């Protein structure tokens, strides 16, 4: 059974940096493409970034390009999201998701999801 566990979310100030982590268990991590999504209160969940199984290819949403970086360490079964120059509008629950190979913005193509980690940015 594939399980995903996010961590690293917390309360930060505008302009701060933060790194989120997501550990996968129950499957071979290197066989799974991975992604980050986020959901702010009252809004739909939205795509943030995705990464291929090897880590050689990434997809980043234009709204956060240049501030967020997705990466993975296959030896540690861990996905990361480095977030810099955080803004109040980045406040959301951040979810990691895995797929059999797809790495893009379509939620329906991801078959396992974590419970999320809360990021709150105050000005």
CSV table of N, CA and C in Angstrom, one decimal:
chain,number,residue,atom,x,y,z
A,1,UNK,N,0.8,-1.2,0.0
A,1,UNK,CA,0.0,0.0,0.0
A,1,UNK,C,0.9,1.2,0.0
A,2,UNK,N,0.7,2.1,-1.0
A,2,UNK,CA,1.5,3.3,-1.1
A,2,UNK,C,1.0,4.3,-0.1
A,3,UNK,N,1.9,4.9,0.6
A,3,UNK,CA,1.6,6.0,1.5
A,3,UNK,C,2.5,7.1,1.3
A,4,UNK,N,2.0,8.3,1.4
A,4,UNK,CA,2.8,9.6,1.3
A,4,UNK,C,2.6,10.4,2.6
A,5,UNK,N,3.7,10.9,3.1
A,5,UNK,CA,3.6,11.7,4.3
A,5,UNK,C,4.4,13.0,4.1
A,6,UNK,N,3.7,14.1,4.1
A,6,UNK,CA,4.3,15.4,4.0
A,6,UNK,C,4.8,16.0,5.3
A,7,UNK,N,5.8,16.8,5.3
A,7,UNK,CA,6.2,17.5,6.5
A,7,UNK,C,6.9,18.8,6.1
A,8,UNK,N,7.1,19.7,7.1
A,8,UNK,CA,7.9,20.9,6.8
A,8,UNK,C,7.0,22.2,6.8
A,9,UNK,N,5.7,22.0,6.8
A,9,UNK,CA,4.9,23.2,6.7
A,9,UNK,C,4.8,23.9,8.1
A,10,UNK,N,4.8,25.2,8.1
A,10,UNK,CA,4.7,26.0,9.3
A,10,UNK,C,4.4,27.4,9.0
A,11,UNK,N,4.3,28.2,10.1
A,11,UNK,CA,4.0,29.7,10.0
A,11,UNK,C,5.3,30.4,9.7
A,12,UNK,N,5.3,31.2,8.6
A,12,UNK,CA,6.5,32.0,8.3
A,12,UNK,C,6.1,33.4,7.9
A,13,UNK,N,7.1,34.3,7.7
A,13,UNK,CA,6.9,35.7,7.3
A,13,UNK,C,7.1,35.8,5.8
A,14,UNK,N,6.5,36.9,5.3
A,14,UNK,CA,6.7,37.2,3.9
A,14,UNK,C,8.2,37.4,3.6
A,15,UNK,N,8.6,36.7,2.5
A,15,UNK,CA,10.0,36.8,2.1
A,15,UNK,C,10.8,35.6,2.7
A,16,UNK,N,10.3,34.8,3.6
A,16,UNK,CA,11.0,33.7,4.1
A,16,UNK,C,11.1,32.6,3.1
A,17,UNK,N,12.0,31.6,3.4
A,17,UNK,CA,12.1,30.4,2.6
A,17,UNK,C,11.7,29.2,3.5
A,18,UNK,N,11.3,28.1,2.8
A,18,UNK,CA,10.8,26.9,3.5
A,18,UNK,C,11.0,25.8,2.5
A,19,UNK,N,11.3,24.6,3.1
A,19,UNK,CA,11.4,23.4,2.3
A,19,UNK,C,10.5,22.3,2.9
A,20,UNK,N,9.6,21.9,2.0
A,20,UNK,CA,8.7,20.8,2.3
A,20,UNK,C,9.3,19.5,1.9
A,21,UNK,N,8.9,18.4,2.6
A,21,UNK,CA,9.4,17.1,2.3
A,21,UNK,C,8.2,16.1,2.2
A,22,UNK,N,8.3,15.1,1.4
A,22,UNK,CA,7.3,14.1,1.3
A,22,UNK,C,8.0,12.7,1.1
A,23,UNK,N,7.7,11.9,2.1
A,23,UNK,CA,8.3,10.5,2.1
A,23,UNK,C,7.3,9.5,1.5
A,24,UNK,N,7.7,8.7,0.6
A,24,UNK,CA,6.8,7.6,0.1
A,24,UNK,C,7.2,6.3,0.6
A,25,UNK,N,6.2,5.5,1.0
A,25,UNK,CA,6.5,4.1,1.5
A,25,UNK,C,5.5,3.2,0.8
A,26,UNK,N,5.9,1.9,0.7
A,26,UNK,CA,5.0,0.9,0.1
A,26,UNK,C,5.1,0.7,-1.4
A,27,UNK,N,6.1,1.4,-2.0
A,27,UNK,CA,6.3,1.2,-3.4
A,27,UNK,C,7.8,1.7,-3.7
A,28,UNK,N,8.3,1.3,-4.8
A,28,UNK,CA,9.6,1.8,-5.2
A,28,UNK,C,9.5,3.2,-5.6
A,29,UNK,N,10.1,4.1,-4.9
A,29,UNK,CA,10.0,5.5,-5.1
A,29,UNK,C,10.5,5.9,-6.5
A,30,UNK,N,11.5,5.2,-7.0
A,30,UNK,CA,12.1,5.6,-8.3
A,30,UNK,C,11.1,5.2,-9.5
A,31,UNK,N,10.1,4.4,-9.2
A,31,UNK,CA,9.1,4.0,-10.2
A,31,UNK,C,8.0,5.0,-10.2
A,32,UNK,N,8.0,6.0,-9.4
A,32,UNK,CA,6.8,6.9,-9.3
A,32,UNK,C,7.2,8.3,-9.7
A,33,UNK,N,6.5,8.9,-10.6
A,33,UNK,CA,6.6,10.3,-10.8
A,33,UNK,C,5.8,11.0,-9.6
A,34,UNK,N,6.3,12.2,-9.3
A,34,UNK,CA,5.7,12.9,-8.1
A,34,UNK,C,5.3,14.3,-8.4
A,35,UNK,N,4.5,14.9,-7.6
A,35,UNK,CA,4.0,16.2,-7.8
A,35,UNK,C,3.6,16.9,-6.4
A,36,UNK,N,3.6,18.2,-6.5
A,36,UNK,CA,3.1,19.0,-5.4
A,36,UNK,C,1.8,19.8,-5.9
A,37,UNK,N,0.8,19.8,-5.1
A,37,UNK,CA,-0.4,20.6,-5.3
A,37,UNK,C,-0.6,21.4,-4.0
A,38,UNK,N,-1.5,22.4,-4.1
A,38,UNK,CA,-1.8,23.2,-2.9
A,38,UNK,C,-3.3,23.6,-3.0
A,39,UNK,N,-3.8,23.8,-1.8
A,39,UNK,CA,-5.2,24.2,-1.7
A,39,UNK,C,-5.4,25.3,-0.6
A,40,UNK,N,-5.8,26.5,-1.0
A,40,UNK,CA,-6.0,27.6,-0.1
A,40,UNK,C,-7.5,27.5,0.4
A,41,UNK,N,-7.8,28.1,1.5
A,41,UNK,CA,-9.2,28.0,2.0
A,41,UNK,C,-10.2,28.6,1.0
A,42,UNK,N,-11.2,27.9,0.7
A,42,UNK,CA,-12.3,28.3,-0.2
A,42,UNK,C,-11.9,28.2,-1.6
A,43,UNK,N,-10.8,27.6,-1.9
A,43,UNK,CA,-10.3,27.6,-3.3
A,43,UNK,C,-10.1,26.1,-3.7
A,44,UNK,N,-10.1,25.9,-5.0
A,44,UNK,CA,-9.8,24.5,-5.5
A,44,UNK,C,-8.4,24.2,-5.4
A,45,UNK,N,-8.1,22.9,-5.3
A,45,UNK,CA,-6.7,22.5,-5.3
A,45,UNK,C,-6.0,22.8,-6.6
A,46,UNK,N,-4.8,23.3,-6.6
A,46,UNK,CA,-4.1,23.7,-7.8
A,46,UNK,C,-2.7,23.1,-7.9
A,47,UNK,N,-2.3,22.9,-9.1
A,47,UNK,CA,-1.0,22.3,-9.4
A,47,UNK,C,0.1,23.3,-9.0
A,48,UNK,N,1.2,22.8,-8.5
A,48,UNK,CA,2.4,23.6,-8.1
A,48,UNK,C,3.6,23.1,-9.0
A,49,UNK,N,3.9,21.9,-8.9
A,49,UNK,CA,5.1,21.4,-9.6
A,49,UNK,C,5.1,19.9,-9.7
A,50,UNK,N,5.8,19.3,-10.6
A,50,UNK,CA,5.9,17.9,-10.8
A,50,UNK,C,7.3,17.5,-11.3
A,51,UNK,N,7.7,16.2,-11.0
A,51,UNK,CA,9.0,15.8,-11.4
A,51,UNK,C,8.9,14.3,-11.9
A,52,UNK,N,9.7,14.0,-12.9
A,52,UNK,CA,9.7,12.7,-13.5
A,52,UNK,C,10.4,11.7,-12.5
A,53,UNK,N,10.3,10.4,-12.8
A,53,UNK,CA,10.8,9.4,-12.0
A,53,UNK,C,12.3,9.5,-11.7
A,54,UNK,N,13.0,9.9,-12.7
A,54,UNK,CA,14.5,10.0,-12.5
A,54,UNK,C,14.9,11.3,-11.9
A,55,UNK,N,14.0,12.3,-12.0
A,55,UNK,CA,14.3,13.7,-11.5
A,55,UNK,C,14.9,14.5,-12.6
A,56,UNK,N,15.0,14.0,-13.8
A,56,UNK,CA,15.7,14.8,-14.9
A,56,UNK,C,14.7,15.8,-15.5
A,57,UNK,N,13.4,15.6,-15.3
A,57,UNK,CA,12.5,16.6,-15.9
A,57,UNK,C,11.5,17.1,-14.9
A,58,UNK,N,11.2,18.3,-15.0
A,58,UNK,CA,10.2,18.9,-14.1
A,58,UNK,C,9.2,19.8,-14.9
A,59,UNK,N,8.0,20.0,-14.2
A,59,UNK,CA,7.0,20.9,-14.7
A,59,UNK,C,6.7,21.8,-13.5
A,60,UNK,N,6.7,23.1,-13.8
A,60,UNK,CA,6.5,24.1,-12.7
A,60,UNK,C,5.3,25.0,-13.2
A,61,UNK,N,4.4,25.3,-12.3
A,61,UNK,CA,3.3,26.2,-12.7
A,61,UNK,C,3.9,27.6,-12.9
A,62,UNK,N,3.5,28.3,-13.9
A,62,UNK,CA,4.0,29.7,-14.2
A,62,UNK,C,3.9,30.6,-13.0
A,63,UNK,N,2.9,30.5,-12.2
A,63,UNK,CA,2.6,31.4,-11.1
A,63,UNK,C,3.7,31.4,-10.0
A,64,UNK,N,4.4,30.3,-9.9
A,64,UNK,CA,5.5,30.2,-8.9
A,64,UNK,C,6.8,30.0,-9.5
A,65,UNK,N,6.9,30.0,-10.8
A,65,UNK,CA,8.2,29.7,-11.4
A,65,UNK,C,9.2,30.8,-11.0
A,66,UNK,N,10.4,30.3,-10.7
A,66,UNK,CA,11.5,31.2,-10.2
A,66,UNK,C,11.6,31.3,-8.7
A,67,UNK,N,10.5,30.9,-8.0
A,67,UNK,CA,10.5,31.0,-6.5
A,67,UNK,C,10.5,29.6,-5.9
A,68,UNK,N,9.9,28.6,-6.6
A,68,UNK,CA,9.8,27.3,-6.0
A,68,UNK,C,10.6,26.3,-6.9
A,69,UNK,N,11.2,25.3,-6.2
A,69,UNK,CA,12.0,24.3,-6.9
A,69,UNK,C,11.6,22.9,-6.4
A,70,UNK,N,11.3,22.0,-7.3
A,70,UNK,CA,10.9,20.7,-7.0
A,70,UNK,C,12.2,19.8,-7.2
A,71,UNK,N,12.4,18.9,-6.3
A,71,UNK,CA,13.5,17.9,-6.5
A,71,UNK,C,13.2,16.7,-5.7
A,72,UNK,N,14.0,15.7,-5.9
A,72,UNK,CA,13.8,14.4,-5.3
A,72,UNK,C,15.1,13.7,-5.0
A,73,UNK,N,15.1,12.9,-4.0
A,73,UNK,CA,16.2,12.0,-3.7
A,73,UNK,C,15.7,10.6,-3.7
A,74,UNK,N,16.0,9.9,-4.7
A,74,UNK,CA,15.5,8.5,-4.8
A,74,UNK,C,16.1,7.6,-3.8
A,75,UNK,N,17.3,7.9,-3.3
A,75,UNK,CA,17.9,7.0,-2.3
A,75,UNK,C,17.3,7.2,-1.0
A,76,UNK,N,16.6,8.3,-0.8
A,76,UNK,CA,15.9,8.5,0.5
A,76,UNK,C,14.4,8.5,0.4
A,77,UNK,N,13.9,8.1,-0.8
A,77,UNK,CA,12.4,8.0,-1.0
A,77,UNK,C,11.7,9.3,-0.7
A,78,UNK,N,12.4,10.4,-1.0
A,78,UNK,CA,11.8,11.7,-0.6
A,78,UNK,C,11.7,12.7,-1.7
A,79,UNK,N,10.6,13.4,-1.7
A,79,UNK,CA,10.3,14.5,-2.6
A,79,UNK,C,10.5,15.8,-1.8
A,80,UNK,N,11.0,16.8,-2.5
A,80,UNK,CA,11.1,18.1,-1.8
A,80,UNK,C,10.4,19.2,-2.6
A,81,UNK,N,10.1,20.3,-1.9
A,81,UNK,CA,9.7,21.5,-2.6
A,81,UNK,C,10.3,22.7,-1.8
A,82,UNK,N,11.3,23.3,-2.5
A,82,UNK,CA,12.0,24.5,-1.9
A,82,UNK,C,11.2,25.7,-2.3
A,83,UNK,N,10.8,26.5,-1.3
A,83,UNK,CA,10.0,27.7,-1.6
A,83,UNK,C,10.7,28.9,-1.1
A,84,UNK,N,10.9,29.9,-1.9
A,84,UNK,CA,11.7,31.1,-1.6
A,84,UNK,C,10.8,32.3,-1.8
A,85,UNK,N,11.2,33.4,-1.1
A,85,UNK,CA,10.4,34.6,-1.2
A,85,UNK,C,8.9,34.4,-1.1
A,86,UNK,N,8.6,33.8,0.0
A,86,UNK,CA,7.2,33.4,0.2
A,86,UNK,C,6.3,34.6,0.4
A,87,UNK,N,5.0,34.5,-0.1
A,87,UNK,CA,4.1,35.6,-0.1
A,87,UNK,C,2.8,35.1,0.6
A,88,UNK,N,2.0,36.0,1.2
A,88,UNK,CA,0.8,35.5,1.8
A,88,UNK,C,-0.1,34.7,0.9
A,89,UNK,N,-0.1,34.9,-0.4
A,89,UNK,CA,-0.9,34.2,-1.3
A,89,UNK,C,-0.4,32.7,-1.5
A,90,UNK,N,0.8,32.4,-0.9
A,90,UNK,CA,1.3,31.0,-1.0
A,90,UNK,C,0.7,30.2,0.2
A,91,UNK,N,0.0,30.9,1.1
A,91,UNK,CA,-0.6,30.1,2.2
A,91,UNK,C,-1.6,29.1,1.7
A,92,UNK,N,-1.4,27.9,2.1
A,92,UNK,CA,-2.3,26.8,1.7
A,92,UNK,C,-1.9,25.5,2.3
A,93,UNK,N,-2.7,24.5,2.1
A,93,UNK,CA,-2.3,23.1,2.5
A,93,UNK,C,-1.6,22.6,1.2
A,94,UNK,N,-0.4,22.1,1.4
A,94,UNK,CA,0.4,21.5,0.3
A,94,UNK,C,0.4,20.0,0.4
A,95,UNK,N,0.0,19.4,-0.7
A,95,UNK,CA,-0.1,18.0,-0.9
A,95,UNK,C,0.9,17.4,-1.8
A,96,UNK,N,1.4,16.3,-1.5
A,96,UNK,CA,2.2,15.6,-2.5
A,96,UNK,C,1.4,14.4,-3.1
A,97,UNK,N,1.7,14.1,-4.3
A,97,UNK,CA,1.0,13.1,-5.0
A,97,UNK,C,1.9,12.2,-5.9
A,98,UNK,N,1.6,11.0,-6.1
A,98,UNK,CA,2.4,10.1,-7.0
A,98,UNK,C,1.6,9.5,-8.1
A,99,UNK,N,2.3,9.2,-9.2
A,99,UNK,CA,1.7,8.5,-10.3
A,99,UNK,C,2.6,7.5,-10.9
A,100,UNK,N,2.1,6.7,-11.8
A,100,UNK,CA,3.0,5.6,-12.4
A,100,UNK,C,4.0,6.2,-13.4
A,101,UNK,N,3.8,7.4,-13.8
A,101,UNK,CA,4.8,8.0,-14.7
A,101,UNK,C,4.5,9.4,-15.2
A,102,UNK,N,3.2,9.7,-15.1
A,102,UNK,CA,2.7,11.1,-15.5
A,102,UNK,C,3.3,12.1,-14.6
A,103,UNK,N,3.8,13.2,-15.1
A,103,UNK,CA,4.2,14.3,-14.2
A,103,UNK,C,3.7,15.6,-14.9
A,104,UNK,N,2.5,16.0,-14.6
A,104,UNK,CA,1.9,17.2,-15.1
A,104,UNK,C,0.9,17.7,-14.2
A,105,UNK,N,0.1,18.7,-14.6
A,105,UNK,CA,-0.9,19.4,-13.8
A,105,UNK,C,-2.2,18.7,-13.6
A,106,UNK,N,-2.5,17.6,-14.2
A,106,UNK,CA,-3.8,17.0,-14.1
A,106,UNK,C,-3.9,16.0,-12.9
A,107,UNK,N,-4.8,16.4,-12.0
A,107,UNK,CA,-4.9,15.7,-10.7
A,107,UNK,C,-5.4,14.3,-11.0
A,108,UNK,N,-6.2,14.1,-11.9
A,108,UNK,CA,-6.8,12.7,-12.1
A,108,UNK,C,-5.8,11.7,-12.5
A,109,UNK,N,-4.6,12.1,-12.9
A,109,UNK,CA,-3.6,11.1,-13.3
A,109,UNK,C,-2.7,10.7,-12.1
A,110,UNK,N,-2.9,11.2,-10.9
A,110,UNK,CA,-2.2,10.8,-9.7
A,110,UNK,C,-3.1,9.9,-8.9
A,111,UNK,N,-2.5,8.8,-8.5
A,111,UNK,CA,-3.3,7.7,-7.9
A,111,UNK,C,-3.1,7.6,-6.3
A,112,UNK,N,-2.1,8.4,-5.8
A,112,UNK,CA,-1.9,8.4,-4.4
A,112,UNK,C,-1.6,9.8,-3.9
A,113,UNK,N,-2.2,10.1,-2.7
A,113,UNK,CA,-2.1,11.5,-2.2
A,113,UNK,C,-1.7,11.4,-0.7
A,114,UNK,N,-1.0,12.4,-0.3
A,114,UNK,CA,-0.7,12.5,1.2
A,114,UNK,C,-1.8,13.3,1.8
A,115,UNK,N,-1.7,13.5,3.1
A,115,UNK,CA,-2.7,14.2,3.9
A,115,UNK,C,-2.5,15.7,3.9
A,116,UNK,N,-1.3,16.2,3.5
A,116,UNK,CA,-1.1,17.6,3.4
A,116,UNK,C,-0.3,18.2,4.6
A,117,UNK,N,0.4,19.3,4.3
A,117,UNK,CA,1.1,20.0,5.4
A,117,UNK,C,0.7,21.5,5.2
A,118,UNK,N,0.4,22.2,6.3
A,118,UNK,CA,0.0,23.6,6.2
A,118,UNK,C,1.1,24.6,6.2
A,119,UNK,N,1.1,25.4,5.2
A,119,UNK,CA,2.0,26.6,5.1
A,119,UNK,C,1.2,27.8,5.3
A,120,UNK,N,1.6,28.7,6.2
A,120,UNK,CA,0.9,30.0,6.4
A,120,UNK,C,2.0,31.1,6.4
A,121,UNK,N,1.8,32.0,5.5
A,121,UNK,CA,2.7,33.1,5.3
A,121,UNK,C,2.0,34.4,5.8
A,122,UNK,N,2.6,35.1,6.8
A,122,UNK,CA,2.0,36.3,7.2
A,122,UNK,C,2.9,37.5,6.8
A,123,UNK,N,2.2,38.7,6.6
A,123,UNK,CA,2.9,39.9,6.2
A,123,UNK,C,3.3,40.7,7.4
